[in-house]
Short mmCIF file of C-alpha atoms and ligand atoms in Angstrom, two decimals:
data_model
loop_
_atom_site.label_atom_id
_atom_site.label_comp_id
_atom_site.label_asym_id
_atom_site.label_seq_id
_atom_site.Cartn_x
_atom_site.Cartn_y
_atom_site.Cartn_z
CA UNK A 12 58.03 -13.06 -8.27
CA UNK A 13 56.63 -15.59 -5.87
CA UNK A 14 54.22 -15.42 -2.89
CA UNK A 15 53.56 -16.17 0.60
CA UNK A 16 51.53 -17.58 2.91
CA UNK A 17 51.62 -18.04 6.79
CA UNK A 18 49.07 -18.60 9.80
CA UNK A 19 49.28 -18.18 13.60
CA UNK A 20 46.11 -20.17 15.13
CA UNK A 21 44.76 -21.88 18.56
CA UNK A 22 44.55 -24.90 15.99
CA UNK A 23 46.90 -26.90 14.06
CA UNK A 24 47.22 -25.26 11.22
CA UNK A 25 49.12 -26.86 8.65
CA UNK A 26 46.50 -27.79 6.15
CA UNK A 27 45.37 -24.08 5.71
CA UNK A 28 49.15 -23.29 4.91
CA UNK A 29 49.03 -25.96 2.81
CA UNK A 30 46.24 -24.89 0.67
CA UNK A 31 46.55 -20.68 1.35
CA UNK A 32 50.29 -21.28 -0.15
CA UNK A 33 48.86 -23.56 -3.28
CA UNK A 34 46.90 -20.46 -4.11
CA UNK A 35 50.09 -18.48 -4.86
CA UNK A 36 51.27 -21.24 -7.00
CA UNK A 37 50.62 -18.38 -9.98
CA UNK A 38 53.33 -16.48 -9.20
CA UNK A 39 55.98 -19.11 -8.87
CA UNK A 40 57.40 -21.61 -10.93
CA UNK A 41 60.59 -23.09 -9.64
CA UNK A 42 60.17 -23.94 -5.92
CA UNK A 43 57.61 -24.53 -2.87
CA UNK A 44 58.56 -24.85 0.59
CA UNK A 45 56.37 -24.86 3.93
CA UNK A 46 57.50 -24.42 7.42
CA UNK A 47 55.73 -25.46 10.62
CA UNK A 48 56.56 -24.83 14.61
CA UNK A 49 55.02 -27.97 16.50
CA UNK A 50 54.47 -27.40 20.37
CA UNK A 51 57.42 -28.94 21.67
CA UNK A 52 59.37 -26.04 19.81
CA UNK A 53 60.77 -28.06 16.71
CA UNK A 54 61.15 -26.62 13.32
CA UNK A 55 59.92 -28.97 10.35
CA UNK A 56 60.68 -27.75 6.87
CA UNK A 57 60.64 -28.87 3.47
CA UNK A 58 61.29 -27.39 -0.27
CA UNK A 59 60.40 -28.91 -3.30
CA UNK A 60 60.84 -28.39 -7.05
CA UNK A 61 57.50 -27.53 -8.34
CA UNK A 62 58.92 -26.60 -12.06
CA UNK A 63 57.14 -29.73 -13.90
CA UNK A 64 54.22 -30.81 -10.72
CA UNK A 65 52.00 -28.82 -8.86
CA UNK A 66 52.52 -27.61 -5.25
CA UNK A 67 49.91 -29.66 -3.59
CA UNK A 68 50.97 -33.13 -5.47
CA UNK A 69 54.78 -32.58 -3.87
CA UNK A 70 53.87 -31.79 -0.82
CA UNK A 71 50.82 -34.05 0.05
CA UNK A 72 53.02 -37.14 1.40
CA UNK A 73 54.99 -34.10 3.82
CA UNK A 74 51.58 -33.04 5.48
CA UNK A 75 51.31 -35.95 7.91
CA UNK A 76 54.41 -35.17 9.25
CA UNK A 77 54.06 -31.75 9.71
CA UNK A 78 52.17 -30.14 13.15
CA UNK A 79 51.85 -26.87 14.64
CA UNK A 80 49.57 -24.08 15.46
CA UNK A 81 52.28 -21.80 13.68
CA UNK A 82 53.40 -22.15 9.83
CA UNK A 83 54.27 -20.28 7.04
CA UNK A 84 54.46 -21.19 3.50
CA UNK A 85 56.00 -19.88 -0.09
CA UNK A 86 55.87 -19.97 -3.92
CA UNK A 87 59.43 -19.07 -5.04
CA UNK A 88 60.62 -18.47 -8.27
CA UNK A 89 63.85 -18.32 -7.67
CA UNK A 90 65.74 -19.78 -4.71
CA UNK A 91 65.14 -22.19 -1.98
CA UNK A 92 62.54 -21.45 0.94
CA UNK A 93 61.93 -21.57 3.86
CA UNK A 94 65.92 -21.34 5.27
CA UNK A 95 65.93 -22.06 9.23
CA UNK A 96 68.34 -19.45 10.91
CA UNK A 97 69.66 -19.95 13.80
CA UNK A 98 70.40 -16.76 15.50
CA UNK A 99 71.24 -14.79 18.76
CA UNK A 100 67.28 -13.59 18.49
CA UNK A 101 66.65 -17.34 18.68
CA UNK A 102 65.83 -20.03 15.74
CA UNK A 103 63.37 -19.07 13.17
CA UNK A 104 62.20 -19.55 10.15
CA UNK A 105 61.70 -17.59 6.85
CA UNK A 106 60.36 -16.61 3.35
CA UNK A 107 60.68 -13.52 1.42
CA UNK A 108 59.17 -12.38 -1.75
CA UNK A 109 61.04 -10.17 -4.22
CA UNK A 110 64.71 -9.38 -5.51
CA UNK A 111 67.66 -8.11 -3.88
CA UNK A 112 69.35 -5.80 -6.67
CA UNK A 113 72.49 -4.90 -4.60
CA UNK A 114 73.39 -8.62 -3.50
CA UNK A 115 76.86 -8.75 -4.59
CA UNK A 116 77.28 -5.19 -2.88
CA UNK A 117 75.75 -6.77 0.58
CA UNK A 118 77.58 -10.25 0.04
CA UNK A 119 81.02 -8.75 -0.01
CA UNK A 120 80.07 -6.25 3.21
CA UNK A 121 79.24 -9.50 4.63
CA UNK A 122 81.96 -11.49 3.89
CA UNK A 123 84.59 -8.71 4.70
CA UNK A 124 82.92 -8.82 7.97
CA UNK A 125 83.67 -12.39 8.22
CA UNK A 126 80.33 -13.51 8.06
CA UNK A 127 79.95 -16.86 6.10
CA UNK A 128 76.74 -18.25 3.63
CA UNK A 129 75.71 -21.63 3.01
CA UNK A 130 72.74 -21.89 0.54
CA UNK A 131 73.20 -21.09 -2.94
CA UNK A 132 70.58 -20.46 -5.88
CA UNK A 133 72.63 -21.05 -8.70
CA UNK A 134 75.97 -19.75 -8.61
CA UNK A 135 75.05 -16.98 -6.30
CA UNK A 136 73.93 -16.64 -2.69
CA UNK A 137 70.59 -17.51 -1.86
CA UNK A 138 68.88 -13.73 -1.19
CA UNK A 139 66.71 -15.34 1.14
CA UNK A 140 69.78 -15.93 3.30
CA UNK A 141 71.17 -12.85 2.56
CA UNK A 142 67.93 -10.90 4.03
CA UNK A 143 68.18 -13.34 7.02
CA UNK A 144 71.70 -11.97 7.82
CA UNK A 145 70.60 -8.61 7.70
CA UNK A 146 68.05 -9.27 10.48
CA UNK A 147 70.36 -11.32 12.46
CA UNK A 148 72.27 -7.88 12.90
CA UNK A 149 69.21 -5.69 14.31
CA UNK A 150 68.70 -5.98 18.18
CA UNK A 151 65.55 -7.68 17.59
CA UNK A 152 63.39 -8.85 15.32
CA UNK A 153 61.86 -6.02 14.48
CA UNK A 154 64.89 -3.88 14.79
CA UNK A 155 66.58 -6.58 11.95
CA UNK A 156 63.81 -6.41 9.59
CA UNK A 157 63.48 -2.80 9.81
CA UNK A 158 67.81 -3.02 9.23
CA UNK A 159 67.32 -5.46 6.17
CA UNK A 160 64.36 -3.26 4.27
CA UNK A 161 66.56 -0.43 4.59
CA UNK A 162 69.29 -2.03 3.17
CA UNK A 163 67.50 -4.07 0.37
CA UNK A 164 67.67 -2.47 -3.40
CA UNK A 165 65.16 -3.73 -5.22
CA UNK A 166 61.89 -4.99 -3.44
CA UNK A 167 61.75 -7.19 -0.14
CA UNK A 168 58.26 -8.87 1.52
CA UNK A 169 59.51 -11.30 4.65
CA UNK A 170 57.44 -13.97 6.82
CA UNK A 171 59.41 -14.82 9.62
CA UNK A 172 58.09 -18.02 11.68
CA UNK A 173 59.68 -17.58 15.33
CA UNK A 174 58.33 -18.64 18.96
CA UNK A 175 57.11 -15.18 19.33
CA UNK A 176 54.58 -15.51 16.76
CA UNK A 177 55.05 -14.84 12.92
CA UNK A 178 56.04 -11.86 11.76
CA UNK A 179 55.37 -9.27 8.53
CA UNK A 180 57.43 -7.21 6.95
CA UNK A 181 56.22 -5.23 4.21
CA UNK A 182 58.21 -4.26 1.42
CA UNK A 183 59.57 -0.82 2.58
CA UNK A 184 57.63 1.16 -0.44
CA UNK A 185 54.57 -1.75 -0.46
CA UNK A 186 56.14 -3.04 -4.06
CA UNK A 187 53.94 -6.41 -3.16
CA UNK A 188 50.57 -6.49 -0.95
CA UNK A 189 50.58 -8.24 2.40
CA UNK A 190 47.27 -8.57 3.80
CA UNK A 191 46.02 -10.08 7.19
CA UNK A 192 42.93 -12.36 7.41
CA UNK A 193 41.09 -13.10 10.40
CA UNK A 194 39.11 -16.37 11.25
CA UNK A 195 37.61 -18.08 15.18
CA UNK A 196 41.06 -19.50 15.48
CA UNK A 197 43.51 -17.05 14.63
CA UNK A 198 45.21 -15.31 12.03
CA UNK A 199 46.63 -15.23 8.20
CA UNK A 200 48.95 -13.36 6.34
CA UNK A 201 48.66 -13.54 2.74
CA UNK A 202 50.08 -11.96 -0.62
CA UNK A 203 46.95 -13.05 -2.17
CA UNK A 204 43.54 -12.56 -1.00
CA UNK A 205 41.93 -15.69 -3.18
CA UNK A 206 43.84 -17.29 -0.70
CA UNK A 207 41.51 -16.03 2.41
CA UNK A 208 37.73 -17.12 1.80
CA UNK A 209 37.63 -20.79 0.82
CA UNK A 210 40.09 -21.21 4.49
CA UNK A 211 36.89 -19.28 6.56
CA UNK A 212 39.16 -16.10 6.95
CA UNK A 213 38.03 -12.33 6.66
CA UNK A 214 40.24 -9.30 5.31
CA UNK A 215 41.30 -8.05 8.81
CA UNK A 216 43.39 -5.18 6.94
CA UNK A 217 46.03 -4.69 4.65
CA UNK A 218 49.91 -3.86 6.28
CA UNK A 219 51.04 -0.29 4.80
CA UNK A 220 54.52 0.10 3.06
CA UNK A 221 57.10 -0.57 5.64
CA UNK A 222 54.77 -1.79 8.40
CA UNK A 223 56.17 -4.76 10.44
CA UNK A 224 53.35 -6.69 12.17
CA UNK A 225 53.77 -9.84 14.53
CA UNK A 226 50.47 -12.30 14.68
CA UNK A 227 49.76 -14.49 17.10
CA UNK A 228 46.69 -16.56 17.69
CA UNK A 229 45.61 -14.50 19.93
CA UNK A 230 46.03 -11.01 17.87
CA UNK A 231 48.01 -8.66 15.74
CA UNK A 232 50.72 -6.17 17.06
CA UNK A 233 51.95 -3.49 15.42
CA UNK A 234 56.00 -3.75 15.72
CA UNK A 235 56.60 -0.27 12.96
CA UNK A 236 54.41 1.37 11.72
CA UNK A 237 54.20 2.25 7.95
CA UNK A 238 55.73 4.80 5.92
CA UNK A 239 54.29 7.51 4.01
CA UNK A 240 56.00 6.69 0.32
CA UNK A 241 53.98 3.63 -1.51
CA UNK A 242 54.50 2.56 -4.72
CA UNK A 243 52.60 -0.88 -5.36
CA UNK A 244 53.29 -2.77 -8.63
CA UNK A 245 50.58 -1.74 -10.75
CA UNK A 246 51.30 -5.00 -13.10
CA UNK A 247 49.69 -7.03 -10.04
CA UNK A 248 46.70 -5.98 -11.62
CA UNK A 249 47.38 -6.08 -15.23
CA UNK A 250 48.91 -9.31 -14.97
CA UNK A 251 50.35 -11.06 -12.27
CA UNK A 252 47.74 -10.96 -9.44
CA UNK A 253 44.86 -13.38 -9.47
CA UNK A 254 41.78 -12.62 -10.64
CA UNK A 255 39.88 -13.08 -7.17
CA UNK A 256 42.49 -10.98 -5.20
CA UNK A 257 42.11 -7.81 -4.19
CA UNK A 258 44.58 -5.39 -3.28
CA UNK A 259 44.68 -1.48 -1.81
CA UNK A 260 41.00 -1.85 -2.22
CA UNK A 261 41.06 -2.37 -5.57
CA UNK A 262 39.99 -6.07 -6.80
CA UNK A 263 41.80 -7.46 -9.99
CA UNK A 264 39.25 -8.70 -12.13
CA UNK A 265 37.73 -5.34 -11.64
CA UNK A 266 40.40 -3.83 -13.10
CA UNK A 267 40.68 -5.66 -15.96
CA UNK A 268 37.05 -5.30 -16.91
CA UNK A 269 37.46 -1.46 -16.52
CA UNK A 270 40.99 -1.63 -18.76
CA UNK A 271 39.34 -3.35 -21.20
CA UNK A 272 36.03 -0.88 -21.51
CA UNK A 273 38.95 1.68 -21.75
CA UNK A 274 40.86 0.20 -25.12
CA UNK A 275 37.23 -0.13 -26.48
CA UNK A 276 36.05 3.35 -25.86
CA UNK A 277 39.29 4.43 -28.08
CA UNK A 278 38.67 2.28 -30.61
CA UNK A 279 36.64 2.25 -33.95
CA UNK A 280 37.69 -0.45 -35.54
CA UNK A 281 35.33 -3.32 -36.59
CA UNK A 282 35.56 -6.50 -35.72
CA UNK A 283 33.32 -9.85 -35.68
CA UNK A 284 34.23 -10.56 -32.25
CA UNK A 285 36.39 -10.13 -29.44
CA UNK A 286 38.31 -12.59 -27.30
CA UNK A 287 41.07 -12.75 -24.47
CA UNK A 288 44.06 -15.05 -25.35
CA UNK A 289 44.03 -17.61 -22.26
CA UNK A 290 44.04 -16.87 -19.53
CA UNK A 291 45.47 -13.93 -19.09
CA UNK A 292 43.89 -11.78 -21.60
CA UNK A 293 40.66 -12.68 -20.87
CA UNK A 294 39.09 -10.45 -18.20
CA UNK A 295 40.48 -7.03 -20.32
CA UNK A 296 38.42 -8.88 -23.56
CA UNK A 297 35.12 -9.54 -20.90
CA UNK A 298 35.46 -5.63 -20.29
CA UNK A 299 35.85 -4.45 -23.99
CA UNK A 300 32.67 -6.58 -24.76
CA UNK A 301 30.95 -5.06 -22.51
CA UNK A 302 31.80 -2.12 -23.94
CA UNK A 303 31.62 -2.00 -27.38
CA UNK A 304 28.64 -4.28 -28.01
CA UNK A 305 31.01 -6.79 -29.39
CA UNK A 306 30.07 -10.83 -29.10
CA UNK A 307 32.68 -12.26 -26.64
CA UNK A 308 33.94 -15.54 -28.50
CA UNK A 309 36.74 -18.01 -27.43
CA UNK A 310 39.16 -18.86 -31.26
CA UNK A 311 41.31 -20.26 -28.66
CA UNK A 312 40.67 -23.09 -25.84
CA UNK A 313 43.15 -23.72 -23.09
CA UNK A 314 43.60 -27.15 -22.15
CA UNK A 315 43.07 -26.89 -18.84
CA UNK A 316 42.95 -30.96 -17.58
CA UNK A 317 47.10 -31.27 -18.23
CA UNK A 318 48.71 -28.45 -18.95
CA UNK A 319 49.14 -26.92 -15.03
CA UNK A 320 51.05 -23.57 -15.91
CA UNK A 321 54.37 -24.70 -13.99
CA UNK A 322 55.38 -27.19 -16.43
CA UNK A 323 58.46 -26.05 -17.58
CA UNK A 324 60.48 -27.53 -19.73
CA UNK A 325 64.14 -26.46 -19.45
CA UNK A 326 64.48 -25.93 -23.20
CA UNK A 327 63.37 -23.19 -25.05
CA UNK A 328 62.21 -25.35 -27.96
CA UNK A 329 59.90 -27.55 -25.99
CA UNK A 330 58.86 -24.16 -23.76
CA UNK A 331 57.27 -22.66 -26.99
CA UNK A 332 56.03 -26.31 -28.31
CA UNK A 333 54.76 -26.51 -24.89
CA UNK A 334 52.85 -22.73 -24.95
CA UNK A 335 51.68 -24.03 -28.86
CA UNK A 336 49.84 -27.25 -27.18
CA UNK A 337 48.07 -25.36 -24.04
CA UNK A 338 46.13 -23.27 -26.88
CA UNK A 339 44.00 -25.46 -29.16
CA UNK A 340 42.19 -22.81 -32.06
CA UNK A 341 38.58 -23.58 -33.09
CA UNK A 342 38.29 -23.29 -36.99
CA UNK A 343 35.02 -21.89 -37.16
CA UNK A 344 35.10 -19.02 -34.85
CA UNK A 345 38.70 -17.96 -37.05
CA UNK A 346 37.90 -18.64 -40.57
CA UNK A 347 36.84 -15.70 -42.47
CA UNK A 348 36.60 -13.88 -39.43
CA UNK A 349 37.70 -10.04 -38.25
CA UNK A 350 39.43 -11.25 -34.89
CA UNK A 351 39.80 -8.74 -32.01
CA UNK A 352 42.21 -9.85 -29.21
CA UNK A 353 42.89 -8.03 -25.95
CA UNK A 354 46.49 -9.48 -23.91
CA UNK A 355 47.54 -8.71 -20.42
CA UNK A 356 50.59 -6.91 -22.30
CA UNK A 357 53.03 -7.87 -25.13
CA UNK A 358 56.72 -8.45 -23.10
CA UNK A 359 58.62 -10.48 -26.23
CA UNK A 360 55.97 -11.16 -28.66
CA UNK A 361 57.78 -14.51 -29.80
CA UNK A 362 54.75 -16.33 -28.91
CA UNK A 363 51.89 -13.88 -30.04
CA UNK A 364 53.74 -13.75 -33.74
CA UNK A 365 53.64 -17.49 -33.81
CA UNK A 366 49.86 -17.46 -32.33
CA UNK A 367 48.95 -15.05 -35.26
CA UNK A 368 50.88 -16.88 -38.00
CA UNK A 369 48.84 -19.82 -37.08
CA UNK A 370 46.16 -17.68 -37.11
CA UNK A 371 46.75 -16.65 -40.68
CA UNK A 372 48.05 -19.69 -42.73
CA UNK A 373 46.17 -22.56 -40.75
CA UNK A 374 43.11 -21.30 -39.66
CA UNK A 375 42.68 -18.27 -42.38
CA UNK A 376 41.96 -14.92 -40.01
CA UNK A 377 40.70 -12.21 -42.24
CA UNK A 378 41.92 -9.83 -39.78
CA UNK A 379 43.55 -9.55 -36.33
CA UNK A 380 43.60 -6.65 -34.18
CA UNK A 381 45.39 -6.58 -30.92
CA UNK A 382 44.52 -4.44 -27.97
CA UNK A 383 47.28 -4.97 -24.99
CA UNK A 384 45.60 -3.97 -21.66
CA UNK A 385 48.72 -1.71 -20.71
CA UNK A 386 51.19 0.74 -22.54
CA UNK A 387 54.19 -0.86 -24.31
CA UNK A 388 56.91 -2.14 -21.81
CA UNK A 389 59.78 0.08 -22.05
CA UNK A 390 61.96 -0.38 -19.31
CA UNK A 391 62.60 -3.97 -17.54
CA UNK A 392 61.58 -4.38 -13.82
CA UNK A 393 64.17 -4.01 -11.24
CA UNK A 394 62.05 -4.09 -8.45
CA UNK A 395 60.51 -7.87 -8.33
CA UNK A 396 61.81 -11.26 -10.02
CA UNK A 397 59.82 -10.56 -13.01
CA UNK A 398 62.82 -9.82 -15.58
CA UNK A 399 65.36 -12.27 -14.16
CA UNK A 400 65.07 -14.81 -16.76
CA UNK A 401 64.17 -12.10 -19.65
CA UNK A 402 67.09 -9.76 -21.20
CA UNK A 403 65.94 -6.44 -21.94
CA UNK A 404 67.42 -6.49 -25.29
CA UNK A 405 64.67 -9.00 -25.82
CA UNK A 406 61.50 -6.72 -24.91
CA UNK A 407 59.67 -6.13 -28.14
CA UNK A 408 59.94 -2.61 -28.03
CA UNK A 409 63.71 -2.68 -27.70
CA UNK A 410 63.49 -4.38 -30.57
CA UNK A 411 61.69 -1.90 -32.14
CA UNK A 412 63.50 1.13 -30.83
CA UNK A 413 67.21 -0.77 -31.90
CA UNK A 414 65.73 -0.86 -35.20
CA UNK A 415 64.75 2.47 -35.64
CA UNK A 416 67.44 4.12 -34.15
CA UNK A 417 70.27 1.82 -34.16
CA UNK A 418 70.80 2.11 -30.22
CA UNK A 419 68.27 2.69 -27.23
CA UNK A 420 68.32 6.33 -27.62
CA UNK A 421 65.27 8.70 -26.46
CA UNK A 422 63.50 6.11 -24.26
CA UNK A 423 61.51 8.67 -22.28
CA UNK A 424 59.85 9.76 -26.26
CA UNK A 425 59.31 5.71 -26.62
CA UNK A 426 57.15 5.73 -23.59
CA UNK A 427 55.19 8.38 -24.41
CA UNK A 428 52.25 8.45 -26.50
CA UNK A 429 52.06 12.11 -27.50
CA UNK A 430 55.26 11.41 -29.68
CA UNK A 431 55.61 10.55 -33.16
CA UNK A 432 58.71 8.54 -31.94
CA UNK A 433 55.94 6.22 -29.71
CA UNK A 434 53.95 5.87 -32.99
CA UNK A 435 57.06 4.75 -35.07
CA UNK A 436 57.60 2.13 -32.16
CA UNK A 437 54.04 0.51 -31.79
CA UNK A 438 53.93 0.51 -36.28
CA UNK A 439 56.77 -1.63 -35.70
CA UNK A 440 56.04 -3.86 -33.47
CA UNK A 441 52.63 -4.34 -35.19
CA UNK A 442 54.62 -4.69 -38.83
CA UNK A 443 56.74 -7.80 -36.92
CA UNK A 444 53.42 -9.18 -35.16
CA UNK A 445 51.65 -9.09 -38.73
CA UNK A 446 48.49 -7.28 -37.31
CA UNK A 447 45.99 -5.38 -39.45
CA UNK A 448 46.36 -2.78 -36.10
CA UNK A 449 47.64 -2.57 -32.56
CA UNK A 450 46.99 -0.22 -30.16
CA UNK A 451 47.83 -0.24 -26.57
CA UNK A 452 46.41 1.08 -23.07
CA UNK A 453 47.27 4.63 -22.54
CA UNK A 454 48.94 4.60 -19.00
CA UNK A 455 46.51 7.83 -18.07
CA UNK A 456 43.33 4.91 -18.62
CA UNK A 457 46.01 2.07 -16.76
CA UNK A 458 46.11 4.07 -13.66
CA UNK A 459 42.63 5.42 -13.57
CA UNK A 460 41.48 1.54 -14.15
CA UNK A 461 43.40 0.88 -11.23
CA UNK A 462 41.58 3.83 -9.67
CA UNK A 463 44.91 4.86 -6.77
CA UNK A 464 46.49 7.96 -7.51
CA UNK A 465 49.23 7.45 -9.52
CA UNK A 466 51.90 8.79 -7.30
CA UNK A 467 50.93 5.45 -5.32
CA UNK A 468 51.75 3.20 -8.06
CA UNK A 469 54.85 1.86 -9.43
CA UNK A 470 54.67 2.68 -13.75
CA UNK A 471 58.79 1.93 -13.85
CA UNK A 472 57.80 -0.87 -16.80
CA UNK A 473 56.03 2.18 -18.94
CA UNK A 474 57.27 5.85 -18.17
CA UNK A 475 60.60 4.97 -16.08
CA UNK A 476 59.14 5.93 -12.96
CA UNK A 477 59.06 3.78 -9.38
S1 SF4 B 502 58.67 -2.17 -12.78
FE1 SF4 B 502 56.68 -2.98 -13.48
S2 SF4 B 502 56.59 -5.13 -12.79
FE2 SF4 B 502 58.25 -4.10 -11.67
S3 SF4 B 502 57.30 -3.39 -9.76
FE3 SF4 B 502 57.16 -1.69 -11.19
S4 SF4 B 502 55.16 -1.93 -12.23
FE4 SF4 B 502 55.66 -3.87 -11.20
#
C-alpha cells in the first residue's frame, strides 16, 4: 500500500521527514525515498531498497546532505519514489500512495499522444510517473491533480513538493487518510497519525475525499474542496493502520478492542485462554478478554530484537521459514491447553495451517479455536496495492468456494452470512485449518466497531461493495 509523509516549516525540516516517514515503514516493504527543497531552490532526492533493512538504517548516511524547510517523504511498496518532474508548472517533486488499475489504458493514451516515460517498476511504467503526467496536463497544479484523480481507476493519494509549498491530494473517494498536523514551525501532512506526536505536531484536521490542500509554513490553503462520496478502506483498521493512528475520528486500537468484544459476545465456546497471534491479532484478542472474562495469555512470542517486518526474502521457501522463526511458541501455555486465537483476518491461511500444525504435533494443543476480527475475504482489493503480489485464486475462501462448487459461482451467497452456502464455506476453511471451530466477524459488528456509517466505508474485500 505504502505511505507518506511531508512537512512545510520556518525550520529545516528534514529530520522530522526523516522520522514522520519511518513511521509508515508498516505499510511498505520494497522502497523508501525522501525529497527535500533547500533555499537556493535545488531538489535533493534519494530512494532506497528497504526490502531486507529498515528505513532509517538506509537513509541515515543521506541526512547530512539533505537541507530544506520543505520535504516530503514515502514508504512504497511498489515502485520508485520520489520522481522529480520537470514541467511547464515548474520542477517538483512527488509521491503517491495507491494503485493505478487502468495504467495500460492511460500509458497507451499517453504514448499515442507522443508523450514518452522513463522510470520503470518492473516491466511496466512506474504509476508514480504516470500520475505525474496527468498533472503536467492540468493548467496548474491544482487543475492537474484534480485532472489525474479523475482519471485514476483504482485509488490515488499524491504529495507534491514544489516552490509553492507542498501540496495534498486526497484520494478522490478518501480510499487512504491524509491528515494535517500543526506544530510552532509549520506544518505536516501525514497518512499516519503515530507519525504526528513524538515530532511536537497537533491534528490540525483531516483533508475530505477529493480535497487538494497546499501547506506552507506559514498556513494551509484550500486549492478544491472535497467531495461528497467517501469510501475509506475499512481494513486500515482491521489491519493495515497502526495501532496509535487515528483516522475519520476513529482511533485503530479502539477498534480492534471493540471487534474483538464483538466475536466474544457471539461466542460460547470455552476456552483456557485467549491470545492474538503477533502482532497483528493482538489488540482484537485484548478486546475479547475483556469481554468474555477470559485470561489474556501470549503461546506465541515475536522476536522482536531481529526480525524488523521488511525482511523479505525473495523466495517463498525462506518467506515462510522466515514467518516460522519471528514466532517462537511457549510449551507451557499450549500443552494440554483449550487455545482461543483472534487474527486481523485469514487472506491465504498457508501460514495459520502451519502455525496450528505446530500447534498440534509439537506443542500438543487440546483445542484451537480461531476468531478472525473481520468476515471472510471474498473478493481481492482493486483499490490499493494490497493484492498485487497475491492471486485471488489463492484467497482461502476461493479455495473453499472452487471446492465446493467447482468454479467461483454465487459469490454474493459466499459473502453473506445468512446463507447456508457462507456456512459450507467457513466449515471448509476450518476442515483445511484443522480447527476444533472458526467463526468470523459479522461485517454488521465490523462496521459498527468502526462506528462510520457504512455507506462511508469501503467493504469491497467482504460483500463486493466500494
Ligand atoms: S477492497 Fe478491502 S483492502 Fe481494498 S480498499 Fe476496500 S476495504 Fe480496503
Amino acid at each position: 500500500m505504502g505511505g507518506f509523509f511531508g512537512v512545510a516549516s520556518k525550520k529545516d525540516c528534514v529530520s522530522d521527514v526523516f522520522y514522520g516517514t519511518d513511521y509508515h515503514s508498516h505499510l511498505g516493504t520494497q522502497r523508501g525515498g525522501m525529497a527535500t527543497l533547500s533555499d537556493d531552490g535545488n531538489f535533493t532526492h534519494y530512494i532506497h531498497d528497504i526490502r531486507n533493512a529498515q528505513f532509517r538504517s538506509k537513509f541515515e548516511d543521506d541526512l547530512p546532505k539533505m537541507s530544506g524547510n520543505t520535504a516530503i517523504g514515502i514508504i512504497s511498496d511498489y515502485e520508485d519514489q520520489p520522481l522529480i518532474i520537470n514541467s511547464r508548472h515548474g520542477r517538483y517533486a512527488i509521491v503517491t500512495v495507491g494503485v493505478v488499475q487502468n495504467a495500460q489504458k492511460l500509458e497507451a493514451e499517453a504514448c499515442a499522444a507522443g508523450i514518452h516515460f522513463s522510470e520503470m517498476s518492473g516491466n511496466e511504467v512506474n504509476p508514480t510517473e504516470l500520475i505525474a503526467h496527468l498533472i503536467n496536463q492540468g493548467k496548474d497544479f491544482t487543475d492537474g491533480l484534480t485532472k489525474a484523480q479523475e482519471a485514476v481507476e483504482g485509488s490515488s493519494s499524491i504529495l507534491l513538493l514544489t516552490k509553492e509549498g507542498v501540496y495534498a491530494a486526497r484520494d478522490r473517494v478518501g480510499r487512504t487518510p491524509v491528515i494535517i498536523g500543526k506544530n510552532e514551525n509549520g506544518y505536516a501532512i501525514t497518512l499516519e497519525t503515530c507519525a504526528l506526536p513524538n515530532l511536537q505536531y497537533q491534528i490540525e484536521r483531516e483533508l475530505g475525499p477529493g480535497e487538494i490542500v497546499r501547506i506552507t509554513a506559514d498556513g494551509v490553503e484550500r486549492m478544491k474542496c472535497p467531495g461528497d462520496c467517501m469510501k475509506i478502506c475499512s481494513f486500515l483498521w482491521v489491519y493495515y493502520g497502526y495501532p496509535a493512528s487515528t483516522y475519520e475520528g476513529r482511533n485503530t486500537e479502539d477498534v480492534r478492542n471493540e471487534c474483538g468484544k464483538r466475536l466474544a459476545r457471539r461466542d460460547d465456546v470455552e476456552a483456557d485462554c485467549v491470545s492474538g497471534i503477533p502482532d497483528s491479532g493482538t489488540a482484537h484478542a485484548i478486546g475479547y478478554a475483556q469481554e468474555s472474562g477470559l485470561p489474556y495469555r501470549r503461546p506465541f512470542v515475536k522476536y522482536t530484537p531481529t526480525w524488523p517486518r521488511s525482511f523479505m526474502p525473495q523466495n517463498q521457501q525462506e518467506r515462510n521459514r522466515v514467518a516460522k522463526m519471528k514466532l517462537i511458541p511457549v510449551r507451557e501455555l499450549i500443552e494440554g491447553k483449550r487455545l482461543m486465537f483472534c487474527e486481523d483476518s485469514i487472506v491465504r491461511g498457508t501460514q495459520l495451517q502451519d502455525t496450528i500444525e505446530r500447534l498440534y504435533t509439537e506443542y500438543g494443543a487440546k483445542e484451537i479455536h480461531m476468531r478472525p476480527a473481520c468476515p471472510p475475504l471474498v473478493y481481492g482489493c482493486k483499490f490499493l496495492n494490497f493484492s498485487r503480489s497475491r492471486s485471488i485464486d489463492e484467497l482461502a475462501t476461493r479455495i473453499a468456494i472452487k471446492e465446493l462448487e467447482g468454479e467461483y459461482e454465487h459469490l454474493d451467497e459466499y459473502a453473506d452470512a445468512s446463507t447456508e452456502r457462507y456456512q459450507a464455506m467457513v466449515d471448509k476453511i476450518r476442515e483445511r485449518l484443522n480447527l476444533t471451530s472458526l467463526q468470523f466477524q459479522t461485517l454488521e459488528d465490523l462496521v459498527e466497531a468502526i462506528g462510520l456509517p457504512k455507506e462511508k466505508l469501503c467493504t469491497y474485500c467482504w460483500d463486493g461493495e466500494g
